[in-house]
Short mmCIF file of C-alpha atoms in Angstrom, two decimals:
data_model
loop_
_atom_site.label_atom_id
_atom_site.label_comp_id
_atom_site.label_asym_id
_atom_site.label_seq_id
_atom_site.Cartn_x
_atom_site.Cartn_y
_atom_site.Cartn_z
CA MET A 1 -88.12 13.60 17.02
CA ALA A 2 -87.40 10.19 15.26
CA SER A 3 -86.24 7.02 17.25
CA HIS A 4 -82.74 5.60 17.22
CA ARG A 5 -81.00 2.89 19.20
CA ASP A 6 -77.52 2.71 18.17
CA ARG A 7 -75.70 -0.48 17.24
CA ARG A 8 -73.15 -1.82 19.68
CA PRO A 9 -71.28 -4.07 18.17
CA PRO A 10 -69.73 -6.55 20.80
CA SER A 11 -65.69 -6.53 21.17
CA ARG A 12 -63.34 -7.54 23.93
CA PRO A 13 -62.64 -5.05 26.46
CA THR A 14 -58.90 -4.01 27.02
CA SER A 15 -57.63 -1.50 30.03
CA THR A 16 -57.43 1.75 29.89
CA SER A 17 -55.50 3.09 33.26
CA THR A 18 -52.28 3.62 32.85
CA ARG A 19 -49.28 2.78 35.55
CA SER A 20 -45.68 2.83 35.83
CA PRO A 21 -43.57 1.70 37.93
CA GLY A 22 -41.83 4.97 38.68
CA PRO A 23 -38.12 5.84 38.75
CA GLY A 24 -36.48 1.94 39.71
CA PRO A 25 -32.63 1.35 41.15
CA GLY A 26 -29.89 4.37 40.31
CA GLY A 27 -32.57 6.88 39.16
CA PRO A 28 -33.54 10.30 40.69
CA SER A 29 -34.08 10.95 44.35
CA ALA A 30 -37.93 11.66 45.20
CA PRO A 31 -37.15 15.36 46.25
CA ASP A 32 -34.94 15.08 42.43
CA LEU A 33 -38.33 13.55 40.66
CA ALA A 34 -40.09 16.34 42.51
CA HIS A 35 -37.99 18.83 40.44
CA GLN A 36 -37.46 17.09 36.71
CA ASP A 37 -40.50 14.98 36.28
CA PRO A 38 -44.08 16.52 34.99
CA ARG A 39 -45.39 13.73 36.77
CA GLN A 40 -46.02 13.38 40.56
CA SER A 41 -47.61 9.55 42.54
CA GLN A 42 -50.73 10.14 44.63
CA ALA A 43 -51.72 6.36 45.12
CA LYS A 44 -50.85 2.64 44.54
CA SER A 45 -52.49 -0.42 42.58
CA GLY A 46 -50.47 -3.09 44.53
CA ARG A 47 -46.85 -2.39 44.20
CA ASP A 48 -47.23 -0.32 41.37
CA ARG A 49 -47.86 3.00 41.75
CA ILE A 50 -50.22 5.20 39.94
CA TRP A 51 -48.53 8.90 37.94
CA ASN A 52 -50.38 11.51 37.22
CA LEU A 53 -49.82 14.70 35.39
CA THR A 54 -48.47 17.71 37.67
CA PRO A 55 -49.23 21.41 36.47
CA SER A 56 -46.13 21.32 34.99
CA GLY A 57 -46.65 18.49 33.37
CA LEU A 58 -50.13 19.65 31.97
CA LYS A 59 -48.36 23.03 30.88
CA ALA A 60 -46.07 21.25 28.64
CA LEU A 61 -48.76 18.80 26.42
CA ALA A 62 -50.77 21.90 26.36
CA GLU A 63 -48.06 23.57 24.55
CA GLY A 64 -46.58 20.51 22.47
CA ASN A 65 -50.51 19.51 21.83
CA GLU A 66 -52.50 22.80 21.05
CA LEU A 67 -54.45 21.56 24.61
CA PRO A 68 -54.30 24.24 27.15
CA SER A 69 -53.85 23.86 30.26
CA ARG A 70 -56.75 23.22 33.26
CA PRO A 71 -56.97 22.54 36.71
CA ARG A 72 -58.14 19.40 37.95
CA ALA A 73 -60.66 19.95 39.97
CA GLY A 74 -63.30 17.54 38.24
CA THR A 75 -62.03 14.29 39.23
CA GLY A 76 -61.09 12.47 42.96
CA ALA A 77 -61.71 13.77 45.84
CA ARG A 78 -60.94 17.66 45.15
CA GLY A 79 -63.40 17.04 42.83
CA ILE A 80 -66.09 15.78 44.92
CA ARG A 81 -65.21 18.63 47.36
CA ALA A 82 -66.13 20.97 44.44
CA GLY A 83 -69.37 19.35 44.16
CA PHE A 84 -68.89 17.43 41.32
CA GLY A 85 -69.40 14.15 42.94
CA PRO A 86 -72.94 13.47 41.84
CA HIS A 87 -71.83 14.58 38.08
CA GLY A 88 -69.37 11.93 38.70
CA ILE A 89 -71.69 9.13 39.34
CA ALA A 90 -73.70 10.35 36.48
CA VAL A 91 -71.44 9.73 33.99
CA THR A 92 -69.89 6.00 35.42
CA GLU A 93 -73.77 5.56 35.53
CA THR A 94 -74.08 6.26 31.20
CA ILE A 95 -70.98 4.57 30.62
CA LEU A 96 -71.81 0.51 32.38
CA ALA A 97 -75.52 1.59 30.82
CA TYR A 98 -74.33 1.62 27.32
CA GLY A 99 -72.39 -0.61 27.08
CA GLY A 100 -69.80 -1.36 30.46
CA ARG A 101 -67.32 -3.50 29.56
CA HIS A 102 -69.56 -5.79 27.63
CA HIS A 103 -68.87 -3.72 24.23
CA LEU A 104 -66.70 -1.13 25.00
CA THR A 105 -62.12 -1.62 24.02
CA GLY A 106 -61.66 1.42 26.48
CA TRP A 107 -62.90 4.92 27.64
CA GLN A 108 -62.00 8.44 28.76
CA VAL A 109 -63.33 11.27 30.94
CA GLU A 110 -62.81 14.72 30.97
CA VAL A 111 -61.60 14.79 27.46
CA ASN A 112 -60.08 18.13 26.64
CA HIS A 113 -60.85 19.63 22.80
CA ALA A 114 -59.26 22.48 22.18
CA ILE A 115 -58.61 24.65 18.82
CA LYS A 116 -56.52 27.50 20.07
CA THR A 117 -57.04 29.60 17.11
CA ILE A 118 -60.61 30.34 17.32
CA GLY A 119 -60.37 30.50 21.26
CA LEU A 120 -62.93 27.71 21.50
CA SER A 121 -62.24 24.99 24.71
CA PHE A 122 -64.37 22.49 26.23
CA SER A 123 -63.90 19.04 27.85
CA THR A 124 -66.13 15.76 26.90
CA ASP A 125 -67.77 14.15 29.96
CA ALA A 126 -66.90 10.80 28.30
CA VAL A 127 -65.40 9.42 24.92
CA LEU A 128 -66.28 5.96 24.59
CA THR A 129 -63.82 3.52 22.22
CA LEU A 130 -66.92 1.82 20.32
CA PRO A 131 -65.29 1.61 16.70
CA THR A 132 -68.51 1.65 13.77
CA ALA A 133 -67.92 1.57 9.88
CA THR A 134 -67.78 5.26 10.07
CA SER A 135 -65.84 6.30 13.89
CA GLU A 136 -63.51 5.43 15.97
CA ALA A 137 -65.22 6.75 18.83
CA SER A 138 -68.44 7.89 20.90
CA LEU A 139 -68.74 11.52 22.56
CA PHE A 140 -71.00 11.70 25.62
CA GLU A 141 -71.64 15.11 26.92
CA VAL A 142 -74.14 14.16 30.92
CA ASP A 143 -76.37 16.99 32.28
CA ASN A 144 -77.24 16.55 35.86
CA GLY A 145 -80.07 18.82 35.62
CA THR A 146 -77.33 22.02 36.86
CA MET A 147 -76.54 23.73 33.38
CA THR A 148 -79.23 26.19 32.08
CA ARG A 149 -80.75 25.13 28.32
CA ALA A 150 -79.16 27.86 27.02
CA ARG A 151 -75.70 26.52 28.19
CA LEU A 152 -76.50 22.81 27.58
CA ALA A 153 -77.29 23.88 24.00
CA LYS A 154 -74.24 26.28 23.84
CA GLU A 155 -72.33 23.04 24.73
CA VAL A 156 -73.71 20.94 21.91
CA TRP A 157 -73.40 23.79 19.39
CA ASP A 158 -69.45 23.99 20.65
CA TYR A 159 -68.85 20.11 18.92
CA GLU A 160 -70.07 21.69 15.23
CA ARG A 161 -67.44 24.90 15.90
CA TYR A 162 -65.12 22.29 16.19
CA ALA A 163 -66.33 19.56 13.63
CA GLY A 164 -66.08 22.66 11.56
CA HIS A 165 -62.69 23.64 11.94
CA ARG A 166 -60.72 23.31 8.87
CA VAL A 167 -57.10 23.94 8.28
CA TRP A 168 -54.96 25.04 5.46
CA GLU A 169 -51.96 23.83 4.62
CA GLY A 170 -49.31 24.02 1.60
CA ALA A 171 -46.26 26.03 0.33
CA ARG A 172 -46.34 29.73 -0.26
CA GLY A 173 -47.62 30.46 -3.33
CA THR A 174 -49.25 27.75 -4.06
CA ILE A 175 -52.54 26.66 -3.98
CA GLY A 176 -52.21 24.02 -1.30
CA ARG A 177 -54.96 21.98 0.56
CA THR A 178 -57.20 22.04 3.37
CA TYR A 179 -58.22 19.33 5.96
CA ASP A 180 -60.76 18.94 8.87
CA PHE A 181 -58.37 19.78 11.64
CA TRP A 182 -60.93 16.71 13.90
CA ALA A 183 -59.66 14.08 11.33
CA ARG A 184 -56.00 14.92 11.73
CA HIS A 185 -55.39 15.69 15.04
CA ARG A 186 -57.38 13.78 16.90
CA TYR A 187 -59.84 11.23 15.22
CA THR A 188 -57.79 10.45 12.59
CA ARG A 189 -59.30 6.69 12.25
CA SER A 190 -62.90 8.04 11.79
CA ARG A 191 -64.42 8.71 7.88
CA LEU A 192 -67.08 11.07 9.78
CA PHE A 193 -66.83 13.70 13.08
CA PRO A 194 -67.75 10.93 15.96
CA THR A 195 -71.75 10.67 17.11
CA LEU A 196 -72.36 13.16 19.73
CA HIS A 197 -74.49 11.42 23.02
CA VAL A 198 -76.42 13.41 25.14
CA VAL A 199 -77.61 12.09 28.52
CA LEU A 200 -80.09 13.97 30.83
CA THR A 201 -80.70 13.40 34.48
CA GLY A 202 -80.50 14.53 37.85
CA LEU A 203 -85.03 15.24 37.49
CA PRO A 204 -87.51 13.77 37.46
CA GLU A 205 -88.56 11.88 34.47
CA HIS A 206 -91.24 14.07 32.88
CA ARG A 207 -89.09 17.19 33.68
CA LEU A 208 -86.03 15.08 31.72
CA GLN A 209 -88.80 14.70 28.83
CA ARG A 210 -89.31 18.47 28.72
CA ARG A 211 -85.62 19.59 28.95
CA LEU A 212 -84.99 16.88 25.83
CA GLU A 213 -87.51 17.81 23.80
CA ALA A 214 -86.75 21.75 24.06
CA LEU A 215 -83.14 20.90 24.11
CA ALA A 216 -84.12 19.46 20.54
CA ARG A 217 -85.54 22.53 19.12
CA ASP A 218 -81.83 24.44 20.65
CA VAL A 219 -79.83 22.18 18.57
CA ASP A 220 -82.19 23.02 15.34
CA GLY A 221 -80.46 22.43 12.40
CA ILE A 222 -76.46 21.69 13.98
CA THR A 223 -74.63 19.72 11.64
CA ILE A 224 -72.98 16.99 13.39
CA ALA A 225 -74.31 14.07 14.10
CA VAL A 226 -76.60 13.81 17.70
CA LEU A 227 -78.49 11.39 19.98
CA ALA A 228 -79.93 12.09 23.05
CA THR A 229 -82.18 10.03 25.92
CA THR A 230 -82.38 10.32 29.91
CA LEU A 231 -80.46 7.75 31.94
CA PRO A 232 -83.68 6.39 33.05
CA ARG A 233 -84.56 5.60 29.34
CA LEU A 234 -80.59 4.46 28.80
CA LYS A 235 -80.78 2.03 31.78
CA ARG A 236 -84.54 -0.02 30.48
CA GLY A 237 -83.07 0.11 27.34
CA GLU A 238 -85.21 2.15 25.61
CA PRO A 239 -84.44 4.01 22.10
CA TRP A 240 -82.61 7.03 21.38
CA TYR A 241 -83.95 10.53 20.17
CA GLU A 242 -82.13 10.95 16.97
CA LEU A 243 -81.63 14.86 17.15
CA ALA A 244 -79.60 15.54 14.30
CA VAL A 245 -77.46 13.65 11.36
CA ASP A 246 -73.61 14.22 10.50
CA ASP A 247 -74.18 16.84 7.38
CA ASP A 248 -70.60 17.72 6.48
CA TYR A 249 -71.44 20.39 2.87
CA ARG A 250 -73.94 22.23 5.16
CA ARG A 251 -71.15 22.11 7.63
CA ARG A 252 -68.61 23.68 4.93
CA THR A 253 -70.44 25.96 4.08
CA ARG A 254 -71.51 27.39 7.45
CA TYR A 255 -67.57 27.17 8.20
CA PRO A 256 -65.72 28.31 5.17
CA GLN A 257 -62.83 29.94 6.52
CA ALA A 258 -59.72 27.33 6.65
CA PHE A 259 -56.83 28.76 9.21
CA SER A 260 -52.72 28.74 8.82
CA ARG A 261 -50.81 25.70 11.05
#
């Protein structure tokens, strides 16, 4: 495996939290809001309430933006009770070790990527806004040592399926044209599909190294850019391992079918 260090251009951080003051005077009462508003407030920041989507709000978003609704058990106190606490901590440590507030302009966690047409749906542990010459963001998958090798490899290959999905558009009876789903509906300011960064943690370093080498074998031939490392190596500032580079030509050959919208 060849070594590769990802560049980190400096940029000024911006806040990624979304806050809303909630209903003002003259607006609907709390009981009415619970039935009419696809949001709910569970916390406060100072005097402002922080609003989250209700199940109906998630369903509305899913139906309007091709995102399947999914339970919110992976975050907050409910996620900790469900056993996701260590993974959430590992994701946070990864973000801080990669760039924190010094280089990032924003980030999101548990970002859903879905294409209903082919029955594909998965969640990215973190999407970091770090513009480069070819992409607007970087994708991160963090394995806390709890997944099998086969499942970890499948999650990586799912990104290739997502990147390879093409959509046909055009009036009936015309030749029309095709476009990459991700470029039109997700990463619209990117020239190349964002690089996937896989970070391994949760095990002794010698076992993490063996797991990393196994992953390199399991994703051999993939057509998206994949970098991998261990969390201890990332914290020490050591180079990433380059497992694959973006190859749009081979990807289109592998996924030649274009689907109608």
